[in-house]
Amino acid sequence: MDFAYSEKSLDLQRRVRDFMDAHVIPRHAQFKEEEARGTFEISFMDDLKALAKEEGLWNMFLPGLGADEPGVGLSVLDYAPLAEIMGRLMWASEVFNCSAPDTGNMEILHMFGTPEQKETWLKPLLNGEIRSAFSMTEPDSASSDATNIATVMRREGDEYVINGRKWFSTGAASPRCKLSIVMGKTDPDNPDRHRQQSMILVPLDAPGVKIVRNTPVMNHVDYESHCEIAFENVRVPVSNLLGEEGSGFAIAQARLGPGRIHHCMRSIGQAELAHQMMVERSLERKTFGRYLHEHGMMQEKIARNRMEIDQARLLVLKAAWLIDQFGVKAARTEVSMIKVVVPEMQQRVVDRAMQTFGGMGVTPDTPLPNLWTMARSLRLADGPDEVHMRTLARMEVRKAQKGAMDTHRFMTLPDRANERDMREGREGWSPAKR
Ligand SMILES: Cc1cc2nc3c(=O)[nH]c(=O)nc-3n(C[C@H](O)[C@H](O)[C@H](O)COP(=O)(O)OP(=O)(O)OC[C@H]3O[C@@H](n4cnc5c(N)ncnc54)[C@H](O)[C@@H]3O)c2cc1C
């Protein structure tokens, strides 16, 4: 495995870091002031976006799209450090048109959209003119099992009629958010539980769409916004179906591979920020005649942070590398691993930083409460820890059942291909090949 970044990525890393220092970080105080007004509009966002676009720091998450589509064509591995740099500030990714949930939505529109859907929705999203939401989770269905989703999408002539209630549709409170990709059931009686769902593009100004509330997270409403939305007899043309009927579950899976890598890299950026603040604070404060960093217990915290952050980053890079080499499916176990490992790590690192700051650590005078909340939320968003561990455990058990437990060594390329054959039950797979 080779985690070396390309020259292109290294160059972009330098330029994104410089851009953050010159244009984004100096605006943070103003951002916080405007965010507190709760209008979900930031006065300088368009200016910063225009500047980032002009400098070619735009849509960097897109892995090698066609010549007619913007983006810089980086691999997932090459993009990972950029997501980490942007992720240090909650709102910075939007400046570069690299923020969730738009990135995942753009990916699935690119993969599954018709030419008309791309023209209407993908183009303005790629240009950063509009934003979008993704509505899967429902208050009345245990949504960590997506087959439970109950929103009804009934076909009537040339239209779908949508009825249901969603919540945690991130980003929907923004006046710029014009679209939600909604998951519901078009064929609830299909004996295959994974073919009952479809995804439909729903304009947020369609009659019957009502934003019921912007649900606070940890009792706090922020710029990201997580909305509860009622869909009451919402009618959209059948041409708004994304992909084919019954493919909603598969599209949801495709959406989450690179998306989880992006989330995890942003999370690592936030852990690095908390760690940096913690170590710098330990150089300034003295207790019992010593600087904090001179106390043994503090040194252990510093060392643990570094070990845990680096372990997590290496695992994310491995997952990114696997996606680049073999596709999302072959990286499934690693993507589940990082989705558990990284936010847990961030939570621990931020907790140590809070402790180091004493009382100040739990006040808004530091970003630590926000960083902690983001880590805590990420243990739920895009699937709770338990669901990912269930996937992992099932993979392990299946390996044992096939007499192939000895797979946890560093795999070579042929090993990995063999592993994929085993998972997909292909002919020719054999434990002896390992
Ligand atoms: C900040 C934030 C942003 C979000 N953004 C979005 C978004 O943009 N769009 C969207 O659609 N959703 C979004 N979500 C929702 C998120 O994806 C769901 O909350 C998550 O999938 C869990 O679904 P649920 O809340 O219905 O929990 P439930 O399905 O009711 O599960 C509750 C708990 O049960 C436990 N559990 C579940 N399965 C198992 C198991 N097999 N074994 C053991 N325990 C288990 C887990 O602890 C789980 O947390 C967001 C959530 C948060 C917090």
Coordinates of C-alpha atoms and ligand atoms in Angstrom, one line a residue:
M1 CA 0.0 0.0 0.0
D2 CA 1.2 3.4 -0.9
F3 CA -0.1 6.4 1.0
A4 CA 2.2 9.0 -0.6
Y5 CA 0.3 12.0 -1.8
S6 CA 0.7 13.1 -5.5
E7 CA 2.5 16.4 -6.3
K8 CA -0.9 17.7 -7.3
S9 CA -2.3 17.0 -3.8
L10 CA 0.7 18.4 -2.0
D11 CA 0.4 21.6 -4.1
L12 CA -3.3 21.9 -3.3
Q13 CA -2.6 21.2 0.4
R14 CA -0.2 24.1 0.5
R15 CA -2.7 26.4 -1.3
V16 CA -5.7 25.4 0.7
R17 CA -3.7 26.0 4.0
D18 CA -2.6 29.4 2.7
F19 CA -6.2 30.3 1.7
M20 CA -7.5 29.2 5.1
D21 CA -4.9 31.4 6.8
A22 CA -5.4 34.4 4.6
H23 CA -9.2 34.4 4.0
V24 CA -11.1 32.0 6.2
I25 CA -9.7 32.0 9.7
P26 CA -9.7 35.8 9.9
R27 CA -13.4 35.7 9.2
H28 CA -14.3 33.3 12.0
A29 CA -15.3 35.9 14.6
Q30 CA -17.6 37.5 12.1
F31 CA -19.0 34.1 11.1
K32 CA -19.9 33.4 14.8
E33 CA -21.6 36.8 15.1
E34 CA -23.7 36.2 12.0
E35 CA -24.4 32.6 12.9
A36 CA -25.8 33.8 16.2
R37 CA -28.4 35.9 14.4
G38 CA -29.9 32.6 13.1
T39 CA -30.6 33.7 9.5
F40 CA -28.5 30.9 8.0
E41 CA -27.1 33.4 5.6
I42 CA -23.5 34.5 6.0
S43 CA -22.8 37.9 4.3
F44 CA -19.3 37.2 3.1
M45 CA -19.8 33.6 1.9
D46 CA -20.3 34.4 -1.8
D47 CA -17.2 36.5 -1.9
L48 CA -15.1 33.8 -0.3
K49 CA -16.6 31.2 -2.7
A50 CA -15.8 33.4 -5.7
L51 CA -12.2 33.8 -4.5
A52 CA -11.7 30.0 -3.9
K53 CA -13.2 29.3 -7.3
E54 CA -11.0 31.8 -9.0
E55 CA -7.9 30.1 -7.4
G56 CA -9.0 26.7 -8.6
L57 CA -9.7 25.5 -5.0
W58 CA -13.2 24.3 -6.0
N59 CA -15.0 20.9 -6.0
M60 CA -11.8 19.2 -5.0
F61 CA -13.7 16.1 -3.7
L62 CA -14.8 15.1 -7.2
P63 CA -12.7 12.1 -8.4
G64 CA -11.8 12.7 -12.1
L65 CA -15.1 13.8 -13.7
G66 CA -15.4 14.5 -17.4
A67 CA -13.9 17.6 -19.1
D68 CA -17.3 19.4 -19.1
E69 CA -17.6 19.2 -15.3
P70 CA -15.6 21.3 -12.8
G71 CA -13.4 19.6 -10.3
V72 CA -9.7 18.9 -10.0
G73 CA -9.8 15.1 -10.4
L74 CA -8.1 13.9 -7.2
S75 CA -8.1 10.4 -6.0
V76 CA -9.9 9.8 -2.6
L77 CA -6.5 9.4 -1.0
D78 CA -5.2 12.6 -2.5
Y79 CA -8.4 14.5 -1.4
A80 CA -8.2 13.2 2.2
P81 CA -5.6 15.7 3.6
L82 CA -7.6 18.5 2.0
A83 CA -10.7 17.5 3.8
E84 CA -8.7 17.4 7.0
I85 CA -7.4 21.0 6.5
M86 CA -10.8 22.4 5.6
G87 CA -12.5 20.3 8.4
R88 CA -10.7 22.2 11.2
L89 CA -13.4 24.9 10.9
M90 CA -17.0 23.7 10.7
W91 CA -18.0 26.1 8.0
A92 CA -14.9 26.2 5.9
S93 CA -15.7 23.3 3.5
E94 CA -18.6 25.3 2.0
V95 CA -16.2 28.0 0.9
F96 CA -14.5 25.4 -1.4
N97 CA -17.9 23.8 -2.4
C98 CA -16.8 20.7 -0.5
S99 CA -19.3 20.5 2.3
A100 CA -21.8 17.8 3.3
P101 CA -24.4 16.9 2.4
D102 CA -23.9 18.6 -1.0
T103 CA -20.8 16.5 -1.9
G104 CA -22.6 13.2 -1.4
N105 CA -25.7 14.6 -3.3
M106 CA -23.5 15.8 -6.2
E107 CA -21.9 12.4 -6.4
I108 CA -25.1 10.5 -6.7
L109 CA -26.6 13.0 -9.1
H110 CA -23.4 12.6 -11.2
M111 CA -23.7 8.8 -11.0
F112 CA -27.4 8.3 -11.4
G113 CA -28.9 11.5 -12.7
T114 CA -30.5 11.9 -16.1
P115 CA -29.1 14.7 -18.4
E116 CA -32.1 16.8 -17.5
Q117 CA -31.6 16.2 -13.7
K118 CA -28.0 17.1 -14.1
E119 CA -28.8 20.3 -15.9
T120 CA -31.4 21.4 -13.3
W121 CA -29.7 20.3 -10.1
L122 CA -26.1 19.1 -10.5
K123 CA -25.0 22.2 -12.5
P124 CA -26.0 24.8 -9.9
L125 CA -24.7 22.6 -7.1
L126 CA -21.3 22.3 -8.8
N127 CA -21.3 26.0 -9.3
G128 CA -22.1 26.6 -5.7
E129 CA -25.3 28.6 -6.5
I130 CA -27.6 26.4 -4.5
R131 CA -27.4 23.9 -1.6
S132 CA -29.2 20.6 -1.0
A133 CA -30.3 18.2 1.7
F134 CA -30.6 14.5 2.0
S135 CA -33.8 13.2 3.7
M136 CA -33.6 9.6 4.8
T137 CA -34.1 9.5 8.6
E138 CA -37.6 9.6 10.0
P139 CA -38.9 10.3 13.5
D140 CA -41.3 7.4 13.5
S141 CA -39.0 4.7 12.0
A142 CA -35.8 3.2 13.4
S143 CA -33.8 4.6 10.6
S144 CA -30.5 3.0 11.4
D145 CA -32.1 0.1 9.5
A146 CA -33.0 1.9 6.2
T147 CA -35.4 -0.9 5.2
N148 CA -37.7 0.6 7.9
I149 CA -38.1 3.9 6.1
A150 CA -41.9 4.4 5.7
T151 CA -42.4 7.5 3.6
V152 CA -44.9 6.7 0.9
M153 CA -44.1 7.4 -2.7
R154 CA -47.1 6.4 -4.7
R155 CA -47.2 6.7 -8.5
E156 CA -50.3 8.4 -10.0
G157 CA -50.0 8.8 -13.8
D158 CA -47.0 10.9 -14.6
E159 CA -46.5 12.0 -10.9
Y160 CA -45.3 10.6 -7.6
V161 CA -47.3 11.6 -4.6
I162 CA -45.1 11.7 -1.5
N163 CA -46.3 11.5 2.1
G164 CA -44.1 11.2 5.1
R165 CA -42.1 13.0 7.8
K166 CA -38.3 13.2 7.9
W167 CA -35.9 14.7 10.4
F168 CA -32.2 15.5 10.6
S169 CA -32.2 16.7 7.0
T170 CA -29.0 18.6 7.4
G171 CA -28.7 22.0 5.7
A172 CA -32.4 22.4 4.9
A173 CA -32.9 25.6 6.9
S174 CA -30.6 27.6 4.6
P175 CA -32.5 29.8 2.2
R176 CA -30.1 28.5 -0.5
C177 CA -31.2 24.9 0.0
K178 CA -33.4 24.3 -3.0
L179 CA -33.5 20.5 -3.2
S180 CA -33.8 17.5 -1.0
I181 CA -33.0 13.9 -2.2
V182 CA -35.8 12.0 -0.4
M183 CA -35.8 8.3 0.3
G184 CA -39.1 6.5 0.5
K185 CA -41.0 3.4 -0.5
T186 CA -42.3 3.0 -4.1
D187 CA -42.9 -0.7 -3.7
P188 CA -43.6 -1.6 -0.1
D189 CA -44.8 -5.1 -0.9
N190 CA -41.7 -6.2 -2.8
P191 CA -40.5 -9.4 -1.2
D192 CA -36.9 -8.1 -1.5
R193 CA -36.7 -5.6 1.3
H194 CA -33.8 -3.9 -0.4
R195 CA -35.8 -3.1 -3.6
Q196 CA -38.8 -1.4 -1.9
Q197 CA -37.1 2.0 -1.7
S198 CA -36.5 4.8 -4.3
M199 CA -34.9 8.2 -4.2
I200 CA -36.8 11.2 -5.6
L201 CA -35.6 14.7 -6.2
V202 CA -38.0 17.0 -4.3
P203 CA -37.7 20.8 -4.7
L204 CA -38.1 22.4 -1.3
D205 CA -40.6 24.9 -2.7
A206 CA -42.9 22.2 -4.0
P207 CA -46.5 22.5 -2.5
G208 CA -46.8 20.3 0.5
V209 CA -43.2 20.5 1.7
K210 CA -43.1 22.1 5.1
I211 CA -40.1 22.6 7.3
V212 CA -41.5 21.9 10.7
R213 CA -38.5 22.8 12.8
N214 CA -34.8 23.1 12.9
T215 CA -33.9 20.5 15.5
P216 CA -31.3 21.7 18.0
V217 CA -28.3 19.3 18.5
M218 CA -27.1 19.2 22.1
N219 CA -29.6 22.0 22.7
H220 CA -27.9 24.2 20.2
V221 CA -29.0 25.4 16.8
D222 CA -26.2 26.2 14.4
Y223 CA -25.5 27.2 10.9
E224 CA -25.5 23.5 9.7
S225 CA -29.2 23.1 10.7
H226 CA -30.9 19.7 11.0
C227 CA -34.5 20.0 9.9
E228 CA -37.7 18.1 10.5
I229 CA -39.7 18.2 7.3
A230 CA -43.2 17.2 6.6
F231 CA -44.1 16.0 3.1
E232 CA -47.9 16.2 2.6
N233 CA -49.3 15.1 -0.7
V234 CA -46.2 16.5 -2.4
R235 CA -46.5 15.9 -6.2
V236 CA -43.4 15.7 -8.4
P237 CA -43.1 14.5 -12.0
V238 CA -41.9 10.9 -12.5
S239 CA -38.9 12.4 -14.2
N240 CA -37.7 13.4 -10.7
L241 CA -37.0 9.7 -9.8
L242 CA -33.2 9.2 -9.3
G243 CA -32.0 6.0 -10.9
E244 CA -34.6 3.4 -11.4
E245 CA -37.5 2.5 -9.1
G246 CA -36.4 0.2 -6.3
S247 CA -32.8 1.3 -6.4
G248 CA -33.0 3.7 -3.4
F249 CA -31.2 1.4 -1.0
A250 CA -28.3 0.8 -3.5
I251 CA -28.0 4.5 -4.2
A252 CA -27.8 5.2 -0.4
Q253 CA -25.0 2.7 -0.1
A254 CA -23.1 4.2 -3.1
R255 CA -23.5 7.7 -1.5
L256 CA -21.9 6.8 1.8
G257 CA -18.5 5.3 0.8
P258 CA -16.5 8.4 -0.1
G259 CA -18.8 10.6 2.1
R260 CA -17.8 8.7 5.2
I261 CA -14.1 9.2 4.3
H262 CA -14.7 12.9 3.9
H263 CA -16.5 13.1 7.3
C264 CA -13.7 11.1 9.0
M265 CA -11.0 13.3 7.6
R266 CA -12.8 16.5 8.7
S267 CA -13.2 14.9 12.1
I268 CA -9.4 14.2 12.2
G269 CA -8.8 17.9 11.3
Q270 CA -11.0 18.8 14.3
A271 CA -9.1 16.4 16.6
E272 CA -5.8 17.9 15.4
L273 CA -7.1 21.4 16.3
A274 CA -8.2 20.3 19.8
H275 CA -4.8 18.6 20.3
Q276 CA -2.9 21.7 19.2
M277 CA -4.9 23.9 21.5
M278 CA -4.3 21.5 24.4
V279 CA -0.6 21.3 23.9
E280 CA -0.3 25.1 23.5
R281 CA -2.3 25.7 26.6
S282 CA -0.1 23.3 28.5
L283 CA 2.9 25.5 27.6
E284 CA 1.2 28.6 29.2
R285 CA -0.4 27.5 32.4
K286 CA 1.4 26.6 35.6
T287 CA 0.1 24.5 38.6
F288 CA 2.1 23.4 41.6
G289 CA 5.2 25.2 40.4
R290 CA 5.3 23.6 36.9
Y291 CA 3.9 24.1 33.5
L292 CA 1.1 21.7 32.8
H293 CA 3.2 19.9 30.1
E294 CA 5.7 19.1 32.8
H295 CA 3.3 17.0 34.8
G296 CA 3.5 13.3 34.0
M297 CA -0.3 12.9 33.8
M298 CA -0.4 15.7 31.2
Q299 CA 2.3 14.1 29.2
E300 CA 0.3 10.9 29.0
K301 CA -2.6 12.9 27.6
I302 CA -0.4 14.5 24.9
A303 CA 1.1 11.2 23.9
R304 CA -2.2 9.4 23.8
N305 CA -3.7 12.1 21.5
R306 CA -0.8 11.8 19.1
M307 CA -0.9 8.0 19.0
E308 CA -4.7 7.9 18.6
I309 CA -4.9 10.6 15.9
D310 CA -2.2 9.0 13.8
Q311 CA -3.7 5.5 14.2
A312 CA -7.1 6.8 13.0
R313 CA -5.6 8.7 10.1
L314 CA -3.7 5.7 8.9
L315 CA -6.9 3.6 8.9
V316 CA -8.7 6.3 7.0
L317 CA -5.9 6.5 4.4
K318 CA -6.1 2.7 4.0
A319 CA -9.8 2.9 3.4
A320 CA -9.3 5.8 0.9
W321 CA -6.6 3.8 -0.9
L322 CA -8.8 0.7 -1.1
I323 CA -11.6 2.8 -2.6
D324 CA -9.2 4.2 -5.2
Q325 CA -7.8 0.7 -6.1
F326 CA -10.9 -1.5 -5.9
G327 CA -14.0 0.6 -5.4
V328 CA -16.3 1.3 -2.5
K329 CA -17.5 -2.3 -2.1
A330 CA -14.0 -3.7 -1.5
A331 CA -13.4 -1.1 1.2
R332 CA -16.6 -1.8 3.1
T333 CA -15.1 -3.2 6.2
E334 CA -12.5 -0.4 6.5
V335 CA -15.2 2.3 5.9
S336 CA -17.2 0.8 8.7
M337 CA -14.1 0.7 10.9
I338 CA -13.2 4.3 10.4
K339 CA -16.8 5.4 11.0
V340 CA -16.5 4.0 14.5
V341 CA -12.9 4.6 15.3
V342 CA -12.6 8.3 14.2
P343 CA -15.4 10.0 16.0
E344 CA -14.7 8.0 19.1
M345 CA -11.1 9.2 18.9
Q346 CA -12.2 12.8 18.3
Q347 CA -14.4 12.6 21.3
R348 CA -11.6 11.4 23.6
V349 CA -9.1 13.9 22.2
V350 CA -11.5 16.8 22.6
D351 CA -12.4 15.6 26.1
R352 CA -8.7 15.7 27.1
A353 CA -8.4 19.2 25.7
M354 CA -11.5 20.3 27.7
Q355 CA -10.0 19.0 30.9
T356 CA -6.7 20.7 30.1
F357 CA -8.5 24.1 29.7
G358 CA -10.2 23.7 33.1
G359 CA -13.5 25.5 33.4
M360 CA -12.9 27.5 30.2
G361 CA -12.9 24.2 28.2
V362 CA -16.7 23.8 28.6
T363 CA -17.5 27.4 27.7
P364 CA -18.0 29.1 24.3
D365 CA -14.7 30.9 24.8
T366 CA -13.1 27.9 23.1
P367 CA -14.4 25.9 20.1
L368 CA -14.1 22.7 22.2
P369 CA -17.8 22.3 23.0
N370 CA -18.6 22.5 19.3
L371 CA -15.8 20.1 18.4
W372 CA -17.1 17.6 21.0
T373 CA -20.7 18.0 19.7
M374 CA -19.6 17.3 16.2
A375 CA -17.8 14.1 17.3
R376 CA -20.7 13.0 19.3
S377 CA -23.1 13.6 16.5
L378 CA -20.9 11.8 14.0
R379 CA -21.3 8.6 16.1
L380 CA -25.0 8.7 14.9
A381 CA -25.0 10.5 11.5
D382 CA -24.4 8.2 8.5
G383 CA -25.2 5.2 10.7
P384 CA -24.7 4.6 14.4
D385 CA -21.6 2.9 15.7
E386 CA -23.5 -0.3 16.4
V387 CA -24.7 -0.7 12.8
H388 CA -21.1 -0.4 11.6
M389 CA -19.9 -2.9 14.2
R390 CA -22.6 -5.3 13.2
T391 CA -21.3 -5.2 9.6
L392 CA -17.8 -5.8 10.8
A393 CA -18.7 -8.6 13.2
R394 CA -20.7 -10.3 10.4
M395 CA -17.8 -10.1 8.1
E396 CA -15.5 -11.6 10.7
V397 CA -18.0 -14.4 11.5
R398 CA -18.4 -15.2 7.8
K399 CA -14.6 -15.4 7.4
A400 CA -14.5 -17.9 10.3
Q401 CA -17.3 -19.9 8.8
K402 CA -15.3 -20.1 5.6
G403 CA -12.1 -21.1 7.5
A404 CA -10.4 -17.9 6.6
M405 CA -9.8 -16.0 9.8
D406 CA -6.1 -15.4 9.0
T407 CA -6.7 -12.3 6.9
H408 CA -5.7 -9.6 9.3
R409 CA -2.2 -9.2 8.1
F410 CA -1.0 -6.5 5.8
M411 CA -2.5 -7.5 2.5
T412 CA -0.8 -7.3 -0.8
L413 CA -2.8 -6.4 -3.9
P414 CA -3.5 -10.0 -5.0
D415 CA -4.6 -10.7 -1.3
R416 CA -7.1 -7.9 -1.5
A417 CA -8.5 -9.1 -4.8
N418 CA -8.8 -12.5 -3.3
E419 CA -10.6 -11.0 -0.3
R420 CA -13.0 -9.3 -2.6
D421 CA -13.6 -12.6 -4.4
M422 CA -14.4 -14.2 -1.1
R423 CA -16.8 -11.5 -0.1
E424 CA -18.6 -11.7 -3.3
G425 CA -18.6 -15.5 -3.3
R426 CA -16.7 -15.6 -6.6
E427 CA -15.2 -18.7 -8.1
G428 CA -11.5 -19.2 -7.6
W429 CA -11.4 -17.7 -4.1
S430 CA -9.3 -19.8 -1.7
P431 CA -7.9 -19.4 1.7
A432 CA -4.7 -21.0 0.4
K433 CA -4.1 -18.0 -1.8
R434 CA -3.5 -15.9 1.2
Ligands
LIG1 C1 -26.1 15.9 13.6 C2 -26.8 14.8 12.8 C3 -26.9 15.0 11.4 C4 -27.7 14.1 10.6 N1 -27.9 14.3 9.3 C5 -28.7 13.5 8.6 C6 -29.1 13.9 7.2 O1 -28.6 14.8 6.6 N2 -30.0 13.1 6.6 C7 -30.5 12.0 7.2 O2 -31.4 11.3 6.6 N3 -30.2 11.6 8.5 C8 -29.3 12.4 9.2 N4 -29.0 12.1 10.5 C9 -29.7 11.0 11.1 C10 -28.9 9.8 11.4 O3 -28.4 9.2 10.2 C11 -29.7 8.8 12.3 O4 -30.0 9.4 13.5 C12 -29.1 7.5 12.4 O5 -29.0 6.8 11.2 C13 -29.9 6.6 13.5 O6 -31.2 6.5 13.1 P1 -32.3 6.8 14.3 O7 -32.0 8.1 14.8 O8 -33.7 6.5 13.7 O9 -32.0 5.7 15.4 P2 -32.6 4.3 15.6 O10 -32.7 3.6 14.3 O11 -33.9 4.4 16.4 O12 -31.5 3.6 16.5 C14 -31.3 4.0 17.9 C15 -30.1 3.3 18.5 O13 -30.3 1.9 18.5 C16 -29.0 1.3 18.5 N5 -29.0 0.3 17.5 C17 -29.4 0.3 16.2 N6 -29.2 -0.8 15.6 C18 -28.5 -1.6 16.5 C19 -27.9 -2.9 16.4 N7 -28.0 -3.7 15.3 N8 -27.3 -3.4 17.5 C20 -27.3 -2.7 18.6 N9 -27.8 -1.4 18.8 C21 -28.4 -0.9 17.7 C22 -28.0 2.4 18.2 O14 -27.4 2.8 19.4 C23 -28.8 3.6 17.7 O15 -28.3 4.8 17.9 C24 -28.2 13.0 11.3 C25 -28.1 12.8 12.6 C26 -27.4 13.7 13.4 C27 -27.2 13.5 14.9

